[in-house]
mmCIF file of C-alpha atoms and ligand atoms in Angstrom:
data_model
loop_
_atom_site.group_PDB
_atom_site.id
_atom_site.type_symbol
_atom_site.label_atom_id
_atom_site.label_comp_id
_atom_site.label_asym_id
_atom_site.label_seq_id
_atom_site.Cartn_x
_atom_site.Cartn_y
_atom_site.Cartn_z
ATOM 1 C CA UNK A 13 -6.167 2.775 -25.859
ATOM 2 C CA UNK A 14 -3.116 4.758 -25.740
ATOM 3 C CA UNK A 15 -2.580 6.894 -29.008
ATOM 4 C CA UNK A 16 0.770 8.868 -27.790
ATOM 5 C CA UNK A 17 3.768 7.594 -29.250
ATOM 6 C CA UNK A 18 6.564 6.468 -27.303
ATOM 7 C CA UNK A 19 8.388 9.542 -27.279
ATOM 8 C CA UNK A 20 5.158 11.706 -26.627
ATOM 9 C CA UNK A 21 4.247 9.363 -23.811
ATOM 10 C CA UNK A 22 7.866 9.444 -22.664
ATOM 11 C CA UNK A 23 7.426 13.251 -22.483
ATOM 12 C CA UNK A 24 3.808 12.990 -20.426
ATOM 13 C CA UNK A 25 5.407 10.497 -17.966
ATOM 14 C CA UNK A 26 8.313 12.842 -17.266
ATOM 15 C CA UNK A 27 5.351 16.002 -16.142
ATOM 16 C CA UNK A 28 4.193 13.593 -13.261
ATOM 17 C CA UNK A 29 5.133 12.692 -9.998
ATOM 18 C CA UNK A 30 5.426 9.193 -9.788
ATOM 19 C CA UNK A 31 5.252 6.096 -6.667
ATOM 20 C CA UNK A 32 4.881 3.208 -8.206
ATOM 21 C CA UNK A 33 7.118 2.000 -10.598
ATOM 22 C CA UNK A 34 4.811 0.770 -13.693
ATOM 23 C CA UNK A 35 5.802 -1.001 -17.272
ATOM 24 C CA UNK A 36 3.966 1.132 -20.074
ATOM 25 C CA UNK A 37 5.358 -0.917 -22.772
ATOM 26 C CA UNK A 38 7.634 0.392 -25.281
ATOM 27 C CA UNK A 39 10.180 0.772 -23.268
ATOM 28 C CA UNK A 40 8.662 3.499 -20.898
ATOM 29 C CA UNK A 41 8.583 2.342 -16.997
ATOM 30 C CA UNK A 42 7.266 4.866 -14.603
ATOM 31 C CA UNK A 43 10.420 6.170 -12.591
ATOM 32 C CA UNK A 44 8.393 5.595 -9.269
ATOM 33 C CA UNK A 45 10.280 5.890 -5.543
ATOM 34 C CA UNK A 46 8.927 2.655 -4.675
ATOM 35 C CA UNK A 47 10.819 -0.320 -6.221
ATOM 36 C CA UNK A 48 7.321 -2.282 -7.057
ATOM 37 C CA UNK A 49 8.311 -4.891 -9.085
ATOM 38 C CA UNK A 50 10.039 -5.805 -5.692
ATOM 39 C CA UNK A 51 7.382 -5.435 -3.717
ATOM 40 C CA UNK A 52 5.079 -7.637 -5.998
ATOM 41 C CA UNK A 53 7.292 -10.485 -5.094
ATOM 42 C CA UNK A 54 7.209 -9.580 -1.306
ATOM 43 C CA UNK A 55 3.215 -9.429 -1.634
ATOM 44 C CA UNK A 56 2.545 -12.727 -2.675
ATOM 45 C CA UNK A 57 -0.488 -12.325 -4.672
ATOM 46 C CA UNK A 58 -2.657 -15.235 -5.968
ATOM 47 C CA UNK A 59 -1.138 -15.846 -9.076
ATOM 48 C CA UNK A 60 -4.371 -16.399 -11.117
ATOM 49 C CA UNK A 61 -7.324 -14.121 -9.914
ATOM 50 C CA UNK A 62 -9.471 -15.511 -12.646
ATOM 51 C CA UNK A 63 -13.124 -14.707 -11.975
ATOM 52 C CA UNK A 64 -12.379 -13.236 -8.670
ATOM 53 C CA UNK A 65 -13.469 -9.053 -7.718
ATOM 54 C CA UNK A 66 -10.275 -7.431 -6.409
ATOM 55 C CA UNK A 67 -10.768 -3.548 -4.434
ATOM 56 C CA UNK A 68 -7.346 -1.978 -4.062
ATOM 57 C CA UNK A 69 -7.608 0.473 -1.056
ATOM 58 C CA UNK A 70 -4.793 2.895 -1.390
ATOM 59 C CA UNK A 71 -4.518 2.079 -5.192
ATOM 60 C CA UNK A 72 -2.407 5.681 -5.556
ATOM 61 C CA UNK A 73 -0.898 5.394 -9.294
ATOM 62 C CA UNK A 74 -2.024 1.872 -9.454
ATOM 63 C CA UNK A 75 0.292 -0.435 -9.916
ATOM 64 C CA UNK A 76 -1.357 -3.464 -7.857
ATOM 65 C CA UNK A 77 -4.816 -2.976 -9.612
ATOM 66 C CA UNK A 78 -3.675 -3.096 -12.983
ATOM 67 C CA UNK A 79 -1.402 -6.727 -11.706
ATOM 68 C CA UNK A 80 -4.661 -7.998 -10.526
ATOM 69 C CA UNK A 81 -6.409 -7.159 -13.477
ATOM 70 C CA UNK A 82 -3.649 -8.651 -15.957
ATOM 71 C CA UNK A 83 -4.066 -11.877 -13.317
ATOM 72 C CA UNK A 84 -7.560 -11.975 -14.667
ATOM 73 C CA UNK A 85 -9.751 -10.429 -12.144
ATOM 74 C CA UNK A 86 -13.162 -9.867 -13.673
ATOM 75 C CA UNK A 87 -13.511 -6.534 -12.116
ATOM 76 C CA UNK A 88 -11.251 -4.635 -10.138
ATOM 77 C CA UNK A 89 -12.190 -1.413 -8.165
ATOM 78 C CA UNK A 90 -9.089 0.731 -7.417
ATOM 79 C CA UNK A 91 -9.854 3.358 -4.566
ATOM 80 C CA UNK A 92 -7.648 6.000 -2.421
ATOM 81 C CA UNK A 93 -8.461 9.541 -0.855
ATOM 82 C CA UNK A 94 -5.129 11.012 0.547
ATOM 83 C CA UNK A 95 -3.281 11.456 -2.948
ATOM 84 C CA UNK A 96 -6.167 11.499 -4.929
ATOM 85 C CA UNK A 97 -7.693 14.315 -3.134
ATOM 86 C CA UNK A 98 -5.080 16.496 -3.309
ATOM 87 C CA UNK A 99 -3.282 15.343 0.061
ATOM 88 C CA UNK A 100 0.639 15.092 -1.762
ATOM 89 C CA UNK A 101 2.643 17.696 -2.344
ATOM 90 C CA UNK A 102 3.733 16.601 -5.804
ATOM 91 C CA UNK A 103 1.502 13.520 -6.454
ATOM 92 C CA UNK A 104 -2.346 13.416 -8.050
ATOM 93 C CA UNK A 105 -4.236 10.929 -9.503
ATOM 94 C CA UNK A 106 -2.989 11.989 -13.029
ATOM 95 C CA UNK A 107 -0.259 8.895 -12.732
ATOM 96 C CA UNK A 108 -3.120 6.264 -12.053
ATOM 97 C CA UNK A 109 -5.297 8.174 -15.023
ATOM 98 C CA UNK A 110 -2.143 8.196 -17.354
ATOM 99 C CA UNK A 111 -1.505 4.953 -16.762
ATOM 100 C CA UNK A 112 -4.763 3.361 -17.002
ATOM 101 C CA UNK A 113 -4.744 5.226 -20.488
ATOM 102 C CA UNK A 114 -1.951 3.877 -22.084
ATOM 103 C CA UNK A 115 -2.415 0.448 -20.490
ATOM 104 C CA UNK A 116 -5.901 -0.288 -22.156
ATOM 105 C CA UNK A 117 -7.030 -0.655 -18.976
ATOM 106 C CA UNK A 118 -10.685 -1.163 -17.344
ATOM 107 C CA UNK A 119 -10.001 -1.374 -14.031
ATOM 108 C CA UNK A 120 -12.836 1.379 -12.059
ATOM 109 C CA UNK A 121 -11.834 3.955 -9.872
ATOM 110 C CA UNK A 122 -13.472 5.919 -6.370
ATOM 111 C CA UNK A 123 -12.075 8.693 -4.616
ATOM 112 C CA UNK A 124 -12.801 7.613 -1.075
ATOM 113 C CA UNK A 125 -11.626 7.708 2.396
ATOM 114 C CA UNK A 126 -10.653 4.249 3.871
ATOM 115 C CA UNK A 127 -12.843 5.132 6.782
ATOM 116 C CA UNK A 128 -16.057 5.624 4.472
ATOM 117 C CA UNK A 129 -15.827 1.996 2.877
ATOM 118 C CA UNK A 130 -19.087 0.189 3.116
ATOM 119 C CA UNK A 131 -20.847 -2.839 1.208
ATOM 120 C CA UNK A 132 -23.397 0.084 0.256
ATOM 121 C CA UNK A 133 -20.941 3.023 -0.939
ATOM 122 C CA UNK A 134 -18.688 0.429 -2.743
ATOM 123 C CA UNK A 135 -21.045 -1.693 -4.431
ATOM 124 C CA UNK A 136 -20.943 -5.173 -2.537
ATOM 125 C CA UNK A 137 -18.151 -7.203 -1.088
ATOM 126 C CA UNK A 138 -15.004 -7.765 -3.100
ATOM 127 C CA UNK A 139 -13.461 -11.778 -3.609
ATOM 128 C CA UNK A 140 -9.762 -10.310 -3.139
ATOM 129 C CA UNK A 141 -9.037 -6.968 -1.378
ATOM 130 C CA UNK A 142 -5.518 -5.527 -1.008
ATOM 131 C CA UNK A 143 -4.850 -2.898 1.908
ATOM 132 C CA UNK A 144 -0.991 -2.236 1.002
ATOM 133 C CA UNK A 145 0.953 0.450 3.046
ATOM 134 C CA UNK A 146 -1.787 2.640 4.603
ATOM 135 C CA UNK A 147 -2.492 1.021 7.762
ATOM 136 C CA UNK A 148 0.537 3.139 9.101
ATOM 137 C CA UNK A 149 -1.436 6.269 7.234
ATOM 138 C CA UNK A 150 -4.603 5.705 9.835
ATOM 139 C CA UNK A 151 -5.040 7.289 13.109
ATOM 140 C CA UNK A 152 -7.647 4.345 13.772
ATOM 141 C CA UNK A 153 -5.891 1.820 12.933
ATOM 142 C CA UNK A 154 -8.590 -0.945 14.081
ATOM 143 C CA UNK A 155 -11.480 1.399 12.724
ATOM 144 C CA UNK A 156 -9.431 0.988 9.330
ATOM 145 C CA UNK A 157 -9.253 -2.514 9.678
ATOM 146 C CA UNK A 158 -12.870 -3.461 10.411
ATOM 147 C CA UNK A 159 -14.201 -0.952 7.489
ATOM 148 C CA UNK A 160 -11.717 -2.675 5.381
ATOM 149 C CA UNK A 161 -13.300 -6.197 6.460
ATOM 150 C CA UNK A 162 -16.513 -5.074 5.789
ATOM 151 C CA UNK A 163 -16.065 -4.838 2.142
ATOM 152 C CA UNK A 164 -13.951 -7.846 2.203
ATOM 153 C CA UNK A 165 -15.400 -11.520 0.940
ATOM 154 C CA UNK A 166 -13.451 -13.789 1.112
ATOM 155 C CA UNK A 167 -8.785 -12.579 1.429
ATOM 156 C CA UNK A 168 -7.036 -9.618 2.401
ATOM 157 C CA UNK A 169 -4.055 -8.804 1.705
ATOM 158 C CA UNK A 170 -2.667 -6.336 3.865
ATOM 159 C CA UNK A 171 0.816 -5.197 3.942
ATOM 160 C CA UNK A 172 2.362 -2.271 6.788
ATOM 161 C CA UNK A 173 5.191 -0.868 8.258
ATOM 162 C CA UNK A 174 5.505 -2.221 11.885
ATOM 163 C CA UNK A 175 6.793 -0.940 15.235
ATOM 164 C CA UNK A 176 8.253 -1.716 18.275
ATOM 165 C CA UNK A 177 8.957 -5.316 17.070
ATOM 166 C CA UNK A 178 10.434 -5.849 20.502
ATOM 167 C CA UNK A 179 7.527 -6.166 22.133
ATOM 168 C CA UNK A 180 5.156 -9.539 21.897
ATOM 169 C CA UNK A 181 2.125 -8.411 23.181
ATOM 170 C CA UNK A 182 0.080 -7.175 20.488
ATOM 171 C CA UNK A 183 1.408 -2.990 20.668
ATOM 172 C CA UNK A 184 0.492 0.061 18.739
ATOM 173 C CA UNK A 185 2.881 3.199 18.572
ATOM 174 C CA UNK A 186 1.270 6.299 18.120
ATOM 175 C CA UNK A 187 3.117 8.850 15.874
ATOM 176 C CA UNK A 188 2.111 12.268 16.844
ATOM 177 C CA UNK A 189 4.261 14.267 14.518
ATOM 178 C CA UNK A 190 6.814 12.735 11.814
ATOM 179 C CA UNK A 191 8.315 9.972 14.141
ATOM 180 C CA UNK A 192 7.981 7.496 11.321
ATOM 181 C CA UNK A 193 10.447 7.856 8.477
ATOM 182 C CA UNK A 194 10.020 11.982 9.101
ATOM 183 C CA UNK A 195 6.679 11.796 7.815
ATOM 184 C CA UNK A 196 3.732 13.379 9.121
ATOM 185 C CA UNK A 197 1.085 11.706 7.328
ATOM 186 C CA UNK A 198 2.231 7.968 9.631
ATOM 187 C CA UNK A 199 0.144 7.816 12.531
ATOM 188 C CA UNK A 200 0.319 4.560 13.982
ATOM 189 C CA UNK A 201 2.962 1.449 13.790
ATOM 190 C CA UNK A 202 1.276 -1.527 15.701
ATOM 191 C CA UNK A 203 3.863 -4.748 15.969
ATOM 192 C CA UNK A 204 2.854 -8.103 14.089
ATOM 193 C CA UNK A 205 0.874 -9.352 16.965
ATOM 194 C CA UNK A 206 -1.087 -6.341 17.078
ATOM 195 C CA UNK A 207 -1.729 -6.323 13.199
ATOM 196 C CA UNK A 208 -2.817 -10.276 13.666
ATOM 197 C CA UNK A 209 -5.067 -9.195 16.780
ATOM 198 C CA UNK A 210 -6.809 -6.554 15.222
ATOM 199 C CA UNK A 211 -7.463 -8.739 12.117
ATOM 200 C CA UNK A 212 -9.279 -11.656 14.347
ATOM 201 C CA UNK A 213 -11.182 -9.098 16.207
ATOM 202 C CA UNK A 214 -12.381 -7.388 12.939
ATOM 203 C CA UNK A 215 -13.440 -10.840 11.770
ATOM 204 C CA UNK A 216 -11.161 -12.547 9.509
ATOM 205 C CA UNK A 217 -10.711 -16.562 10.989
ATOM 206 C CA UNK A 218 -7.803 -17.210 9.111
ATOM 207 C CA UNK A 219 -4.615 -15.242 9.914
ATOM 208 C CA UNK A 220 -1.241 -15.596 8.200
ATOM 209 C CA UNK A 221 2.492 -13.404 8.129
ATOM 210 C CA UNK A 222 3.571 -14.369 4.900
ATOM 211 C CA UNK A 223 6.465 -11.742 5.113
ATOM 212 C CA UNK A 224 7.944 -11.339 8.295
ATOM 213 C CA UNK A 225 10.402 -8.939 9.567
ATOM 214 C CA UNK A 226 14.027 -9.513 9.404
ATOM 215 C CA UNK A 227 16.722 -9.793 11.312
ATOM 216 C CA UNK A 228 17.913 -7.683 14.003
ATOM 217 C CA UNK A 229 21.048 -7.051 12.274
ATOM 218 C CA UNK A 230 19.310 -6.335 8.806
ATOM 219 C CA UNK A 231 17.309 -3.799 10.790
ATOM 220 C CA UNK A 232 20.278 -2.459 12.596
ATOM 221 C CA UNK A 233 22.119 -1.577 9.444
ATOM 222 C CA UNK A 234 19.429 -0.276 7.608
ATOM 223 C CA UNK A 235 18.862 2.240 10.741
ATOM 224 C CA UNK A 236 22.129 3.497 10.347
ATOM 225 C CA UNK A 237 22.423 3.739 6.900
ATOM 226 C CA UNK A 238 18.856 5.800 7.143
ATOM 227 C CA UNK A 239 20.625 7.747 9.483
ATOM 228 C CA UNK A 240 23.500 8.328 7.269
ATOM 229 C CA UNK A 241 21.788 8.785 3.892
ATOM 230 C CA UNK A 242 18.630 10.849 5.679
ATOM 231 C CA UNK A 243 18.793 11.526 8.910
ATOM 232 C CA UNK A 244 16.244 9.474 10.445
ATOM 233 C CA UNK A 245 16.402 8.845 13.689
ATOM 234 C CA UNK A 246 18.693 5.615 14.409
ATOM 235 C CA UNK A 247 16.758 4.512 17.696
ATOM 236 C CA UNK A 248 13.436 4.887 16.528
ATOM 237 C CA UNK A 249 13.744 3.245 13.066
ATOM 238 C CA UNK A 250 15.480 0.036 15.159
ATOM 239 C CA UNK A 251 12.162 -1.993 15.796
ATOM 240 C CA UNK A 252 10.754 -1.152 12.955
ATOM 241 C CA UNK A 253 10.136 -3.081 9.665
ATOM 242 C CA UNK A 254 7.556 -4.042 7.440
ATOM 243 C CA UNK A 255 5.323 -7.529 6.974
ATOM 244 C CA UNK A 256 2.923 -8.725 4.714
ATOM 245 C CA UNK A 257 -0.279 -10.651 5.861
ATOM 246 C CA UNK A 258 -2.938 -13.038 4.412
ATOM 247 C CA UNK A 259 -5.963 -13.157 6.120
ATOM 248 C CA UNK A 260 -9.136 -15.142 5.353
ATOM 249 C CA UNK A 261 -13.058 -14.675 6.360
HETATM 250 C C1 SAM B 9 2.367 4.432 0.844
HETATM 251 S S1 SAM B 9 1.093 4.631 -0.324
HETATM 252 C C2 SAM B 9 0.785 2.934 -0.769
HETATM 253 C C3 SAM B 9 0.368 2.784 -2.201
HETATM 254 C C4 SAM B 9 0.093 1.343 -2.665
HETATM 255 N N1 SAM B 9 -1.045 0.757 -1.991
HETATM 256 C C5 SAM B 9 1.308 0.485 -2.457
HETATM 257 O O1 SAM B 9 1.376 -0.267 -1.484
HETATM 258 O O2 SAM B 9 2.236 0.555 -3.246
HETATM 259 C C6 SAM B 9 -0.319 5.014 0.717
HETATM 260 C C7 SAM B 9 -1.599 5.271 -0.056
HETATM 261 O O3 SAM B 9 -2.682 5.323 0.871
HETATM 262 C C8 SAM B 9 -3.526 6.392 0.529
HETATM 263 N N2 SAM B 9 -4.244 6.852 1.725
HETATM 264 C C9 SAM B 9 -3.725 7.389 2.851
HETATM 265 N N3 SAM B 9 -4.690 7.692 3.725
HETATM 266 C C10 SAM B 9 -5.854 7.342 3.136
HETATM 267 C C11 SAM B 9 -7.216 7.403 3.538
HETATM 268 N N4 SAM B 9 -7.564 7.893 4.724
HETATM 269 N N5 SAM B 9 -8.160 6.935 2.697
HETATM 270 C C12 SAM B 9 -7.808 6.421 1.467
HETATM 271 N N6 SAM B 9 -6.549 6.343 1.036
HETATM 272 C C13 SAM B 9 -5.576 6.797 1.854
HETATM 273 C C14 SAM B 9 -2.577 7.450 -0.013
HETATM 274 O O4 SAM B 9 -3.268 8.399 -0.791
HETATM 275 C C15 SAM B 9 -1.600 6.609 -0.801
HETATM 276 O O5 SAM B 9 -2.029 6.399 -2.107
#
């Protein structure tokens, strides 16, 4: 348990980096970038995970694992590589560490690359498994998806940033520097039919958006106020957005 006081722990949250935006109790929230409380909602998580195994692949400073684990998820396995392995410029794993102290929390941790998951290096199959903004991190994009499947029991939940939305065939952009939001560590933005596609072919039978982009007009004023605030390009952001998707084995 957590022995720092609230101003102490204040003090230690202020040292770190932060992504996610967690609740510490007494008052302390994370200041993450990402507005995760939000996101939660947009996710659509079970809302009891009682009995169920949960592996959160890209768990960075943890906020989903330690949701699943306060859902009641008998064990949950939080794993990521990038950040955790010294791949951020600002961010480690000491947010996930910190927080996981001063929550009380048992939820297990593995440094490792989404490309090395297996049954055998992860310890079995996992009931619930949440792939949550990395598929647009993987230069194999369906290599990703079928290693994710293969530690997958029974639901994924897998949530991406998605690309040129104005195409129906299934579509995968390939970002060769920082195309994407000016970041170099995107690599590929398939649309929703590709994301769909690639799910079926890895195995999963049952397939479901549960978060779908929005509207063109939504999109077109969020690409020029990224333009405005950051500079991103206006004509590439266009067809992009971001989904959520249930899929079942
Ligand atoms: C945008 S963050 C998403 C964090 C969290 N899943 C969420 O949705 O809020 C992407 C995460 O994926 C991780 N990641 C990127 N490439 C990875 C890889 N090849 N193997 C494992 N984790 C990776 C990063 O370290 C980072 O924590």
């Amino acid at each position: 348990m957590n022995s720092l006081s609230p101003d102490e722990l204040r003090r230690e949250v202020a040292k770190l980096w932060w992504y996610h935006s967690i609740d510490l109790g007494n008052g302390v929230v994370t200041p993450g970038v990402d507005n995760s409380p939000r996101k939660l909602q947009r996710v659509q998580l079970p809302a009891s995970l009682k009995g169920k195994t949960v592996l959160d692949v890209g768990a960075f400073d943890g906020f989903f694992s330690f949701e699943c684990e306060r859902r009641g998820a008998t064990r949950v396995l939080a794993s990521d590589h990038a950040v955790w392995h010294g791949g951020h410029s600002e961010a480690s794993k000491k947010g996930f560490e910190l927080a996981r102290r001063t929550l009380g929390s048992k939820v297990e941790d593995m440094d490792i690359d989404v490309l090395d998951l297996s049954p055998e290096r992860v310890g079995g199959q996992y009931d619930v498994v949440l792939f949550l903004g990395v598929l647009y991190h993987m230069r194999h994009p369906l290599l990703s998806i079928e290693k994710v499947a293969s530690v997958t029991k029974e639901m994924l939940i897998l949530e991406t940033a998605v690309d040129m939305l104005g195409v129906k065939r299934p579509a995968v952009a390939y970002y060769e520097r920082d195309e994407l939001g000016n970041d170099p560590s995107n690599w590929s933005g398939p649309n929703p039919a590709a994301v769909v596609a690639m799910l079926r072919t890895a195995g999963f039978k049952r397939v479901e958006i549960v978060a779908g982009t929005r509207s063109f007009f939504f999109r077109f004023a969020r690409a020029a106020y990224y333009k405005y605030k950051r500079n991103f390009p206006f004509w590439a952001a266009l067809p992009t957005d971001r989904i959520v998707v249930h899929a079942w084995k």
